[in-house]
XYZ file of C-alpha atoms in Angstrom:
743
model
C -0.181 0.009 0.071
C 1.187 3.380 -0.952
C 0.349 5.741 1.666
C -0.385 8.700 -0.818
C -3.267 6.927 -1.989
C -5.444 8.043 0.737
C -6.412 11.736 0.826
C -7.008 11.777 4.523
C -3.596 10.614 4.910
C -2.101 13.211 2.873
C -4.103 15.922 4.720
C -2.729 14.357 8.108
C 0.834 14.626 6.958
C 0.371 18.172 5.852
C -1.038 19.145 9.328
C 1.924 17.251 11.092
C 4.758 18.945 9.112
C 2.859 22.370 8.613
C 1.261 23.099 11.707
C 1.435 22.489 15.544
C -2.037 21.420 15.941
C -2.469 18.130 17.794
C -4.187 15.206 15.863
C -6.013 12.257 16.411
C -5.527 9.903 13.447
C -8.043 6.939 13.413
C -9.488 4.358 10.936
C -11.069 1.085 11.150
C -9.034 -2.056 11.065
C -6.944 -2.564 7.852
C -6.834 1.159 6.652
C -3.069 1.660 6.802
C -2.739 3.500 10.413
C 0.668 1.610 11.067
C 1.627 2.409 7.351
C 1.028 6.131 8.041
C 3.102 5.923 11.211
C 6.046 4.481 9.712
C 5.972 6.950 6.765
C 5.357 10.148 8.931
C 7.901 9.132 11.451
C 10.763 8.651 8.548
C 9.518 11.873 6.293
C 8.986 14.501 9.180
C 11.235 17.307 9.810
C 10.465 17.437 13.129
C 12.401 16.020 16.166
C 10.037 12.923 16.770
C 9.467 10.239 19.294
C 7.268 7.258 18.929
C 5.813 5.738 22.056
C 3.029 3.507 23.083
C 1.064 2.756 26.429
C 2.361 -1.054 26.636
C 5.653 -2.631 26.135
C 4.382 -4.811 23.120
C 2.650 -2.106 21.485
C 5.854 0.018 21.815
C 7.987 -3.007 19.961
C 5.570 -3.226 17.275
C 5.311 0.520 16.795
C 9.130 0.365 16.976
C 9.107 3.090 19.634
C 9.324 3.163 23.607
C 6.903 2.884 26.358
C 5.245 6.092 27.615
C 6.127 5.310 31.249
C 9.884 4.845 30.430
C 10.093 7.936 28.197
C 8.574 10.296 30.829
C 9.622 8.201 33.931
C 5.949 7.842 35.125
C 5.468 6.085 38.391
C 3.008 3.191 38.105
C -0.248 4.070 39.762
C -3.066 6.445 39.238
C -2.613 10.191 38.315
C -5.241 12.860 39.620
C -4.981 16.497 37.902
C -4.989 17.939 41.342
C -2.790 18.142 44.429
C -5.958 17.875 46.770
C -7.474 14.652 46.940
C -11.260 14.750 47.600
C -11.649 11.227 49.072
C -12.816 10.631 52.646
C -9.794 8.031 52.850
C -6.411 7.280 51.051
C -6.917 4.502 48.509
C -5.068 1.045 48.791
C -3.257 1.716 45.434
C -0.514 4.368 44.549
C -2.125 7.798 43.987
C 0.091 10.509 42.109
C -0.606 14.239 41.899
C 1.412 16.810 40.148
C 3.416 17.609 43.094
C 4.286 14.084 43.969
C 5.077 13.556 40.166
C 7.531 16.305 40.251
C 8.989 15.277 43.636
C 9.615 11.710 42.342
C 11.121 12.809 38.930
C 14.769 12.180 39.052
C 15.699 12.884 35.427
C 18.977 13.307 34.329
C 20.049 16.237 32.187
C 20.211 13.912 29.126
C 16.690 13.034 29.248
C 15.783 16.722 30.020
C 17.706 18.056 26.896
C 15.965 15.077 24.817
C 12.380 16.319 26.080
C 13.479 19.902 25.444
C 14.206 19.000 21.776
C 11.044 17.092 21.229
C 8.925 18.576 18.561
C 6.420 15.674 17.685
C 5.160 12.902 20.029
C 3.624 10.032 18.223
C 1.488 7.964 20.448
C 0.326 4.589 18.820
C -2.479 2.445 20.151
C -3.976 5.424 21.578
C -7.275 3.250 22.327
C -5.552 1.681 25.508
C -4.168 5.153 26.792
C -5.904 6.508 30.031
C -6.830 10.002 30.411
C -4.935 10.258 33.801
C -1.540 9.107 32.102
C -1.984 11.718 29.298
C -2.445 14.512 32.012
C 0.717 13.100 33.799
C 2.608 13.165 30.570
C 1.294 17.002 30.158
C 2.438 17.680 33.492
C 6.128 16.436 32.904
C 6.553 18.281 29.640
C 5.292 21.579 30.922
C 7.781 21.320 33.673
C 10.616 19.927 32.000
C 10.509 22.399 29.171
C 9.724 25.222 31.125
C 6.653 26.252 29.190
C 3.829 25.735 31.856
C 1.553 27.647 29.997
C 1.288 25.503 26.978
C -0.438 22.117 26.702
C 2.435 19.378 26.510
C 4.800 22.236 27.017
C 4.558 23.160 23.372
C 4.891 19.930 21.829
C 2.677 18.583 18.870
C 0.962 15.105 19.688
C -0.203 12.740 17.199
C -2.465 10.305 18.604
C -2.999 6.929 16.459
C -5.103 4.279 17.061
C -9.067 2.867 16.831
C -10.952 3.532 19.719
C -13.440 0.827 18.980
C -10.522 -1.563 19.589
C -8.865 -2.544 22.885
C -9.859 -0.082 25.542
C -7.872 1.416 28.640
C -7.558 -0.918 31.670
C -8.932 0.745 34.667
C -9.645 -1.286 38.143
C -13.016 -0.642 39.835
C -11.056 0.759 42.861
C -9.501 3.303 40.582
C -12.495 4.464 38.856
C -14.265 4.999 42.176
C -11.485 7.807 42.519
C -10.925 8.935 38.865
C -14.528 9.545 38.065
C -14.472 12.627 40.306
C -12.124 13.991 37.824
C -12.863 12.365 34.516
C -16.046 11.660 32.683
C -14.507 8.537 30.956
C -11.100 6.851 30.915
C -10.538 7.199 27.075
C -7.544 9.505 26.262
C -9.806 12.213 24.686
C -11.179 13.080 28.453
C -7.728 14.123 29.633
C -7.771 17.995 31.016
C -5.135 18.873 28.700
C -7.246 18.318 25.744
C -10.462 20.271 27.244
C -9.480 23.709 25.854
C -8.729 22.534 22.536
C -9.675 19.055 21.071
C -7.125 17.174 18.455
C -8.012 17.324 14.874
C -9.780 14.192 14.277
C -8.958 12.746 10.958
C -10.136 9.415 9.617
C -8.556 7.035 7.135
C -11.389 5.364 5.253
C -9.886 3.269 2.632
C -9.864 -0.345 3.693
C -7.236 -2.568 2.516
C -7.766 -5.596 4.425
C -11.424 -6.538 3.134
C -13.086 -6.180 -0.305
C -16.279 -7.866 0.655
C -18.892 -4.847 0.960
C -21.201 -7.085 3.158
C -18.498 -7.953 5.474
C -17.296 -4.396 5.470
C -20.725 -2.978 6.160
C -21.235 -5.425 9.261
C -17.810 -4.549 10.552
C -18.573 -0.762 10.439
C -21.964 -1.345 12.050
C -20.292 -3.319 14.753
C -17.736 -0.707 15.223
C -20.186 2.129 15.274
C -22.611 0.346 17.706
C -25.365 0.196 15.014
C -25.554 -3.321 14.506
C -29.061 -4.441 12.861
C -30.815 -7.576 12.989
C -29.765 -8.321 9.534
C -26.111 -7.982 10.447
C -26.679 -10.288 13.209
C -28.301 -12.808 10.871
C -25.380 -12.440 8.507
C -22.679 -13.150 11.108
C -24.899 -16.330 12.610
C -24.914 -17.975 9.041
C -21.232 -18.648 10.007
C -22.167 -20.212 13.493
C -20.875 -23.701 13.552
C -20.610 -25.053 17.403
C -18.314 -27.705 17.900
C -16.484 -27.064 14.680
C -13.162 -28.952 14.163
C -11.168 -28.047 11.111
C -9.317 -30.853 9.297
C -5.674 -30.853 9.559
C -3.800 -28.330 6.991
C -6.959 -26.245 6.685
C -5.309 -23.314 8.145
C -7.777 -22.154 10.716
C -6.747 -20.164 13.736
C -8.753 -20.369 16.878
C -9.194 -16.696 18.333
C -10.216 -16.765 21.998
C -10.205 -14.066 24.672
C -8.055 -15.747 27.314
C -4.420 -16.609 27.277
C -4.843 -19.962 28.967
C -7.423 -21.087 26.310
C -5.042 -20.397 23.422
C -2.113 -22.018 25.239
C -3.971 -25.169 26.056
C -5.126 -25.598 22.525
C -1.506 -25.104 20.879
C -0.008 -27.420 23.555
C -2.494 -29.994 23.140
C -2.354 -29.822 19.341
C 1.381 -30.160 18.970
C 1.383 -33.062 21.400
C -0.791 -34.786 18.983
C 1.701 -34.625 16.228
C 4.228 -37.510 16.008
C 8.000 -37.224 15.349
C 10.766 -35.249 16.914
C 10.039 -31.891 18.650
C 12.767 -29.242 17.842
C 13.483 -26.289 20.138
C 14.695 -23.019 18.725
C 16.106 -20.498 21.160
C 15.993 -16.497 20.827
C 19.463 -14.846 20.622
C 19.272 -12.084 23.014
C 21.622 -9.205 23.570
C 21.405 -6.298 25.807
C 18.220 -5.061 27.493
C 15.172 -6.960 26.191
C 12.931 -7.650 29.153
C 10.725 -10.976 28.860
C 7.498 -9.002 29.300
C 8.057 -7.561 25.821
C 9.188 -10.443 23.994
C 7.443 -10.349 20.462
C 7.510 -14.229 20.566
C 8.241 -16.915 23.111
C 12.096 -17.157 23.741
C 11.817 -20.826 23.032
C 9.965 -22.102 20.054
C 9.157 -25.492 19.993
C 8.084 -27.083 16.778
C 7.138 -30.295 14.960
C 6.762 -31.179 11.375
C 3.347 -30.408 10.229
C 2.635 -28.016 13.116
C 0.585 -25.010 12.148
C 2.396 -21.816 12.570
C 1.613 -18.035 11.799
C 4.248 -15.571 10.806
C 4.095 -12.264 12.679
C 5.950 -10.135 10.476
C 5.702 -9.193 6.767
C 8.160 -10.525 4.243
C 11.077 -8.226 4.622
C 12.212 -9.016 0.949
C 9.227 -7.069 -0.236
C 8.383 -10.140 -2.380
C 4.902 -10.699 -0.331
C 5.748 -14.277 0.231
C 4.051 -14.146 3.632
C 2.312 -11.410 5.646
C 1.693 -10.593 9.280
C -0.778 -13.261 10.326
C -0.365 -15.650 7.454
C -0.937 -19.476 8.427
C 1.264 -22.097 7.180
C 2.345 -25.641 8.068
C 5.967 -26.855 9.104
C 7.274 -28.724 6.117
C 10.886 -29.553 6.957
C 12.734 -28.394 9.950
C 16.439 -29.382 11.486
C 18.480 -27.823 14.166
C 18.799 -24.533 12.382
C 16.410 -24.210 9.784
C 12.652 -24.207 9.285
C 10.498 -24.638 5.780
C 6.996 -23.483 5.944
C 4.434 -24.588 3.314
C 0.980 -23.029 2.419
C -2.298 -24.293 1.661
C -3.221 -21.629 -0.752
C -0.775 -22.870 -3.359
C 1.907 -20.108 -2.609
C 5.266 -21.530 -3.002
C 7.001 -22.975 0.487
C 9.383 -20.491 2.330
C 12.556 -21.130 4.120
C 12.108 -18.958 6.844
C 14.994 -16.610 8.104
C 15.539 -15.276 11.627
C 14.317 -11.850 12.058
C 15.811 -8.890 14.828
C 13.547 -6.935 16.811
C 15.057 -4.030 18.523
C 14.488 -2.566 21.982
C 15.186 1.399 21.602
C 15.635 4.333 23.737
C 15.948 7.996 22.303
C 18.940 9.972 22.833
C 20.012 13.541 21.792
C 22.900 13.142 19.604
C 25.675 15.748 20.837
C 27.139 16.211 17.292
C 23.961 16.738 15.318
C 21.962 18.109 18.179
C 19.026 15.874 16.820
C 16.771 13.252 18.505
C 17.959 9.772 17.243
C 17.083 6.170 18.161
C 19.681 4.135 20.151
C 19.479 0.453 20.204
C 19.553 -1.139 23.981
C 18.658 -4.815 23.247
C 18.112 -6.852 20.380
C 15.868 -9.974 20.041
C 16.719 -12.471 17.128
C 14.368 -15.198 16.321
C 12.239 -16.890 13.617
C 9.130 -14.762 13.135
C 6.876 -17.605 13.771
C 4.453 -18.941 16.562
C 2.293 -21.765 17.058
C -0.918 -20.791 15.378
C -3.763 -23.332 16.305
C -4.948 -20.485 18.788
C -4.037 -17.018 19.507
C -5.801 -14.424 21.881
C -7.776 -11.630 20.361
C -5.215 -9.168 22.322
C -2.265 -10.691 20.479
C -4.170 -10.643 17.247
C -4.204 -6.985 16.780
C -2.782 -5.933 13.707
C -2.764 -9.438 11.900
C -4.734 -10.679 9.035
C -6.178 -14.209 8.631
C -8.138 -15.760 5.762
C -9.634 -18.442 7.996
C -10.479 -18.124 11.687
C -12.651 -19.897 14.420
C -13.806 -16.960 16.680
C -14.907 -17.536 20.528
C -15.789 -14.241 22.189
C -18.245 -15.585 24.538
C -16.406 -14.453 27.369
C -15.415 -10.954 25.770
C -15.003 -8.222 28.573
C -15.184 -5.408 26.005
C -16.869 -4.401 22.565
C -13.580 -3.758 20.846
C -12.297 -7.164 21.332
C -15.462 -8.584 19.378
C -14.535 -5.883 16.776
C -10.826 -6.755 16.753
C -11.431 -10.524 16.346
C -13.731 -10.235 13.632
C -11.969 -7.535 11.673
C -8.730 -9.831 11.488
C -10.439 -11.656 8.667
C -10.131 -10.855 4.984
C -13.655 -11.773 4.272
C -16.907 -13.829 5.716
C -15.790 -16.911 3.705
C -13.207 -17.782 6.271
C -15.438 -17.139 9.431
C -16.439 -19.834 11.906
C -18.421 -18.574 15.031
C -18.364 -20.992 18.041
C -21.433 -19.652 19.312
C -24.315 -17.667 18.080
C -23.742 -13.559 18.027
C -26.077 -11.643 19.935
C -26.649 -7.857 20.103
C -26.865 -7.599 23.787
C -22.962 -8.812 23.846
C -21.996 -5.353 22.802
C -22.448 -2.467 25.294
C -22.738 0.843 24.022
C -20.030 3.595 24.696
C -21.809 6.983 24.722
C -18.409 8.657 25.285
C -16.935 7.377 21.936
C -20.073 8.223 20.012
C -19.805 11.820 21.248
C -16.020 12.196 20.514
C -16.774 10.903 16.721
C -19.008 13.838 16.410
C -15.773 15.931 16.222
C -14.715 14.112 13.141
C -14.027 16.478 10.190
C -14.361 16.031 6.596
C -11.424 16.630 4.231
C -12.934 19.751 2.827
C -13.269 21.572 6.065
C -9.695 20.323 6.997
C -8.459 21.968 3.969
C -10.184 25.241 5.086
C -8.484 25.110 8.300
C -5.246 24.534 7.054
C -4.186 27.791 5.620
C -4.769 29.627 8.867
C -3.108 27.063 11.063
C -0.094 26.739 8.649
C 0.100 30.497 8.812
C -0.064 30.493 12.848
C 2.714 27.851 12.764
C 5.132 29.683 10.490
C 4.593 32.997 12.519
C 5.227 31.197 15.855
C 8.303 29.235 14.719
C 10.010 32.147 13.129
C 9.296 34.384 15.973
C 10.429 31.754 18.372
C 13.696 31.241 16.386
C 14.802 34.975 16.981
C 13.812 35.223 20.373
C 16.940 34.554 22.247
C 15.559 35.324 25.896
C 15.402 31.488 26.810
C 18.994 31.124 25.582
C 20.269 34.188 27.817
C 18.155 32.685 30.490
C 20.115 29.471 30.309
C 23.487 31.349 30.234
C 22.339 33.514 33.299
C 21.542 30.397 35.166
C 25.020 28.717 34.403
C 26.503 31.911 35.256
C 24.950 31.947 38.929
C 26.570 28.432 39.421
C 30.188 29.999 39.799
C 29.523 30.509 43.626
C 32.652 29.093 45.136
C 36.078 30.620 45.947
C 37.918 30.944 42.606
C 40.902 28.972 43.918
C 38.879 25.768 44.708
C 38.254 24.511 41.010
C 38.810 25.104 37.577
C 35.221 26.178 37.138
C 35.565 29.021 39.719
C 38.763 30.150 38.109
C 36.826 30.697 34.996
C 34.309 33.177 36.351
C 35.425 36.076 34.489
C 35.612 34.071 31.057
C 31.971 33.147 31.795
C 31.002 36.680 32.428
C 32.737 38.068 29.325
C 30.755 35.200 27.159
C 27.307 36.247 28.537
C 27.915 39.874 28.161
C 28.715 39.373 24.462
C 25.608 37.034 24.315
C 23.467 39.850 25.751
C 24.599 42.018 22.959
C 23.624 39.437 20.519
C 20.156 39.215 22.086
C 19.743 42.952 21.545
C 20.269 42.726 17.844
C 17.905 39.772 17.529
C 15.348 41.873 19.610
C 15.516 44.591 16.992
C 15.010 41.996 14.331
C 12.066 40.494 16.302
C 10.256 43.888 16.026
C 10.854 43.881 12.378
C 9.323 40.502 12.207
C 6.461 41.409 14.226
C 5.658 44.152 11.647
C 5.933 41.729 8.819
C 3.852 39.241 10.383
C 0.873 41.314 11.957
C -1.848 38.767 12.275
C -4.482 41.027 10.818
C -2.808 42.240 7.428
C -1.731 40.394 4.224
C 1.781 39.000 4.587
C 4.642 39.826 2.334
C 6.216 36.333 2.526
C 9.142 36.715 -0.090
C 10.123 39.731 1.941
C 10.043 37.723 5.061
C 12.246 34.971 3.297
C 14.720 37.841 2.212
C 14.915 38.995 5.990
C 15.387 35.589 7.351
C 17.996 34.869 4.824
C 19.792 38.061 6.074
C 19.362 37.217 9.598
C 20.881 34.008 8.879
C 23.933 35.331 7.304
C 24.404 37.689 10.344
C 23.844 35.096 13.086
C 25.684 32.170 11.618
C 29.141 33.434 12.103
C 28.314 35.034 15.564
C 26.719 32.007 17.062
C 29.402 29.765 15.566
C 32.015 32.374 17.183
C 30.500 31.359 20.595
C 30.871 27.657 20.085
C 34.419 28.222 18.956
C 35.106 30.235 22.210
C 33.638 27.421 24.434
C 35.506 24.760 22.733
C 38.883 26.915 23.012
C 38.014 27.245 26.857
C 37.430 23.442 27.200
C 41.022 22.889 25.359
C 42.647 25.004 28.076
C 41.096 23.245 31.046
C 43.439 21.179 32.997
C 42.040 17.877 32.816
C 43.001 16.640 36.130
C 41.722 19.458 38.278
C 38.812 19.276 40.538
C 35.333 18.959 39.020
C 36.521 19.503 35.622
C 34.624 16.509 33.996
C 31.559 18.066 35.464
C 32.210 21.611 34.326
C 33.194 20.389 30.727
C 29.606 18.624 30.739
C 28.078 21.817 31.629
C 30.033 23.601 28.934
C 29.083 21.239 26.265
C 25.453 21.717 27.318
C 25.943 25.451 26.527
C 27.565 24.479 23.220
C 24.415 22.369 22.293
C 22.056 25.413 23.034
C 23.980 28.033 20.856
C 24.306 25.219 18.042
C 20.601 24.274 18.496
C 19.701 28.037 18.037
C 21.670 28.183 14.809
C 19.670 25.034 13.609
C 16.596 26.620 14.278
C 17.516 29.596 12.022
C 18.490 27.562 8.962
C 15.150 25.560 9.570
C 13.167 28.944 9.666
C 14.443 29.902 6.243
C 13.423 26.267 4.946
C 9.720 26.609 6.380
C 9.450 30.194 4.916
C 10.525 28.633 1.680
C 8.231 25.658 1.743
C 5.197 27.966 2.634
C 6.048 30.275 -0.183
C 6.149 27.175 -2.554
C 2.941 25.826 -0.968
C 4.857 22.275 -0.380
C 5.090 20.299 2.720
C 8.616 20.334 4.272
C 10.065 16.985 4.892
C 13.357 15.803 6.113
C 14.632 15.403 2.938
C 13.708 18.779 1.463
C 14.902 20.666 4.421
C 18.146 22.505 3.763
C 21.441 21.249 4.944
C 22.459 21.716 8.620
C 24.682 24.513 9.660
C 28.217 24.030 9.868
C 29.136 23.338 13.248
C 32.658 25.452 13.445
C 34.760 24.532 16.415
C 31.876 22.444 17.974
C 32.875 20.392 20.978
C 31.656 17.123 19.281
C 33.329 18.058 15.947
C 36.763 17.058 17.302
C 38.382 20.131 19.091
C 38.514 18.585 22.438
C 41.663 16.738 23.685
C 39.877 13.643 24.363
C 38.290 12.179 21.274
C 34.754 10.509 22.191
C 34.955 6.805 21.910
C 32.801 5.292 19.312
C 29.717 4.160 20.927
C 29.172 0.589 20.855
C 25.850 -0.716 19.257
C 23.810 -3.735 19.982
C 21.949 -3.638 16.935
C 22.754 -7.104 15.364
C 23.061 -6.698 11.580
C 23.174 -9.934 9.558
C 26.501 -9.023 7.781
C 28.144 -12.303 8.617
C 25.767 -14.174 6.128
C 25.581 -11.396 3.674
C 29.332 -11.196 3.770
C 29.658 -14.824 2.912
C 27.356 -14.503 -0.085
C 29.419 -11.344 -1.307
C 32.761 -13.466 -1.070
C 31.205 -16.418 -2.898
C 29.974 -13.909 -5.561
C 33.302 -12.378 -6.067
C 34.925 -15.712 -6.449
C 33.124 -16.032 -9.697
C 29.886 -17.912 -8.686
C 26.585 -17.071 -9.797
C 23.478 -16.251 -7.677
C 21.893 -19.552 -8.463
C 25.140 -21.613 -7.784
C 25.746 -19.614 -4.334
C 21.874 -20.335 -3.387
C 22.443 -24.044 -4.025
C 25.830 -24.213 -2.284
C 24.310 -22.511 0.691
C 20.800 -24.096 0.665
C 19.246 -20.810 0.415
C 16.443 -19.531 -1.790
C 17.669 -17.466 -4.809
C 15.635 -14.425 -3.381
C 17.591 -14.754 -0.288
C 20.834 -14.497 -2.109
C 19.433 -11.608 -4.142
C 18.502 -9.818 -1.112
C 22.184 -10.362 0.303
C 23.718 -8.928 -2.921
C 21.141 -6.029 -3.127
C 22.572 -4.888 0.355
C 26.172 -4.726 -1.139
C 24.828 -3.101 -4.153
C 23.362 -0.276 -1.658
C 26.809 -0.224 0.182
C 28.625 0.394 -3.167
C 30.547 -2.916 -3.294
C 28.809 -4.166 -6.350
C 27.941 -2.123 -9.345
C 24.103 -2.474 -10.252
C 25.130 -2.484 -13.901
C 26.497 -6.023 -13.506
C 22.629 -7.571 -12.943
C 20.605 -4.549 -14.396
C 21.354 -2.729 -17.738
C 21.308 1.411 -17.028
C 18.139 1.509 -19.367
C 16.200 -0.849 -17.191
C 17.683 0.805 -13.944
C 16.103 4.098 -15.112
C 12.671 2.741 -15.995
C 12.571 1.024 -12.569
C 13.598 3.900 -10.792
C 10.925 6.217 -12.564
C 8.252 3.605 -11.324
C 9.384 3.692 -7.804
C 9.533 7.567 -7.856
C 6.008 7.707 -9.617
C 4.491 5.542 -6.912
C 6.500 7.116 -4.221
C 7.126 3.724 -2.579
C 9.826 1.460 -1.408
C 7.650 -1.656 -1.812
C 8.509 -3.993 -4.779
C 5.026 -5.244 -5.693
C 3.234 -2.276 -6.623
C 6.314 -1.386 -9.071
C 6.120 -4.815 -10.356
C 2.588 -4.523 -11.198
C 2.875 -0.786 -12.948
C 5.605 -2.244 -15.027
C 3.231 -5.110 -16.187
C 5.409 -7.699 -14.530
C 8.220 -6.996 -17.169
C 10.770 -7.485 -14.484
C 11.441 -10.040 -11.523
C 11.599 -9.310 -8.053
C 15.440 -9.689 -8.224
C 16.009 -6.769 -10.482
C 13.420 -4.742 -8.677
C 15.378 -5.514 -5.612
C 18.600 -4.588 -6.935
C 17.369 -1.116 -7.994
C 15.523 -0.454 -4.629
C 18.822 -0.847 -3.186
C 20.110 2.415 -4.827
C 16.868 4.643 -4.000
C 17.760 7.881 -2.244
C 17.527 7.599 1.498
C 14.508 9.202 2.667
């Protein structure tokens, strides 16, 4: 699926990149919410962090948990320092005051949150309103912008509120109902003054049967008719037992049921059981393992893929059911009942991440803290509804007789591609689905795409004005330097820092002079950007470019002075290491201001040209003259060890065999790999420049295939193959995809 196919997705992307408005992006199951998340986090020019309410959801979203990101204590949060109850509850209760008292956040995390511009929260149906208010409280405090929701951070909420709901215990609700009408995220107090823009993806990719789509939509919207019930109950077959190899998966609401079914079915199979152990490095808690760390399989075991085919060939997808055809100590081959070719399964690596602030680029980046390598398979005679979220099945036996929430029923049914593969274990009844009036009321905020287009111009103008004005407001920068200057409080002879007091005063005095120049420019900007008059944006661009030309050498000069001062310090002196850390922080603040100036120029250009600013279209970063992380210090920073486990060993072997003169087919035969696997290995080396692509694909064909990738704005192979009328095989497409520009 190409994300640009959906008009709502395009509009959501525009609002993310060109405004600062909070957004709720929703859509029925199979509409491409995860695809949008991947696309926007890759393309946006904003410093972005992806997070989710639970560990498993965070791993699936390739992000982090909200609790770990904001160092939230577990328990219940009330948005008041006064508890109105008569007696203390028997669970942990957090208030804004206790939250800040417990917040022991290192400077690195604080700097990270200060640089944050866009927070993406996935699976927001599970996010509680009180937790969102706690996040708001932390951001306002850390970013020192208590007057702004989330401290000025834009939040993109992604999820379907008709799926899995937030979990609240009865005792907690007795307390929280005094503050919130419902526990869904949209009831948070931080959103009361301005609700997020409600944008819905409407194009459904998982199902094509209009009858089934209608039933699912009515179920989701709590508008089921008797005709819908009768339609579902035509597929009710109590006691149904599929024949071996039919590929049905049993969906149930409880873990113990799924585990028992899988265990019993595996024991029924004859033959040897093989154990496959996960390869775990670094920090990867057992609670967030994407599959069991020990996978036990036998020949003919029913298994399910939990990842899409990474080769892009679509040999399998997340949720595809198969049967183990061949297995030994190190390899697994899976066959399919739909006639698709069997697949030798390769191990996949999941990453546990955290976000850090890169001290060289001053940008938020991902850091791998742990990896989990395993076959992307699990036993699949049965699975819980909760763990099926995001999966796609062709055949399923569904038991929701013990469903504890309406969303579970919808999630279960919406996993199927069509009604043909449905079997219900018991009749569906309307009374099984309790109403959620709060959801219906919130859904009333949904905007059609035309009304969103009408809002966009005013919001994008407001965002541009705010960003440009903030960029040249040096008050916060001077405040940080003033705070640093006030830490020189001890006798000058006792430490290297105290001996540097006069140096710090001189630097601060120069910064104040620079602020005075910036203040004069702010007055000029204010005249250009008066809210009530037509704006001369080309003139604004001219003035911002002139300001960049002036401030670039001035701010770089401050960085050079700080770096030179660090070089002069006696490294063995008392407190020098801590002092150098403080100076590096000041250096990053100055460089960050210079980055904002360069970005302001790009924002104005994009606005004039009426295009969406993205990471790739933004102008180059400013030169970091003399920056501490650019090599001016005496001690060079040691290269950070990465835990990311690349599959370079097996790729290197393929490269060596290719360079020895073997063909792709010969390498595949000698290594007992599929040809497509070896093509993937060599495509990697084409991307690295080790192999000339013209060895495999003539330049004329390269040009034609590249044009197709560009036209579809995709990196996926199948849409390109179809556009070119299947003229080229997946191998050639893979080789050309390897040289696509990074985005």
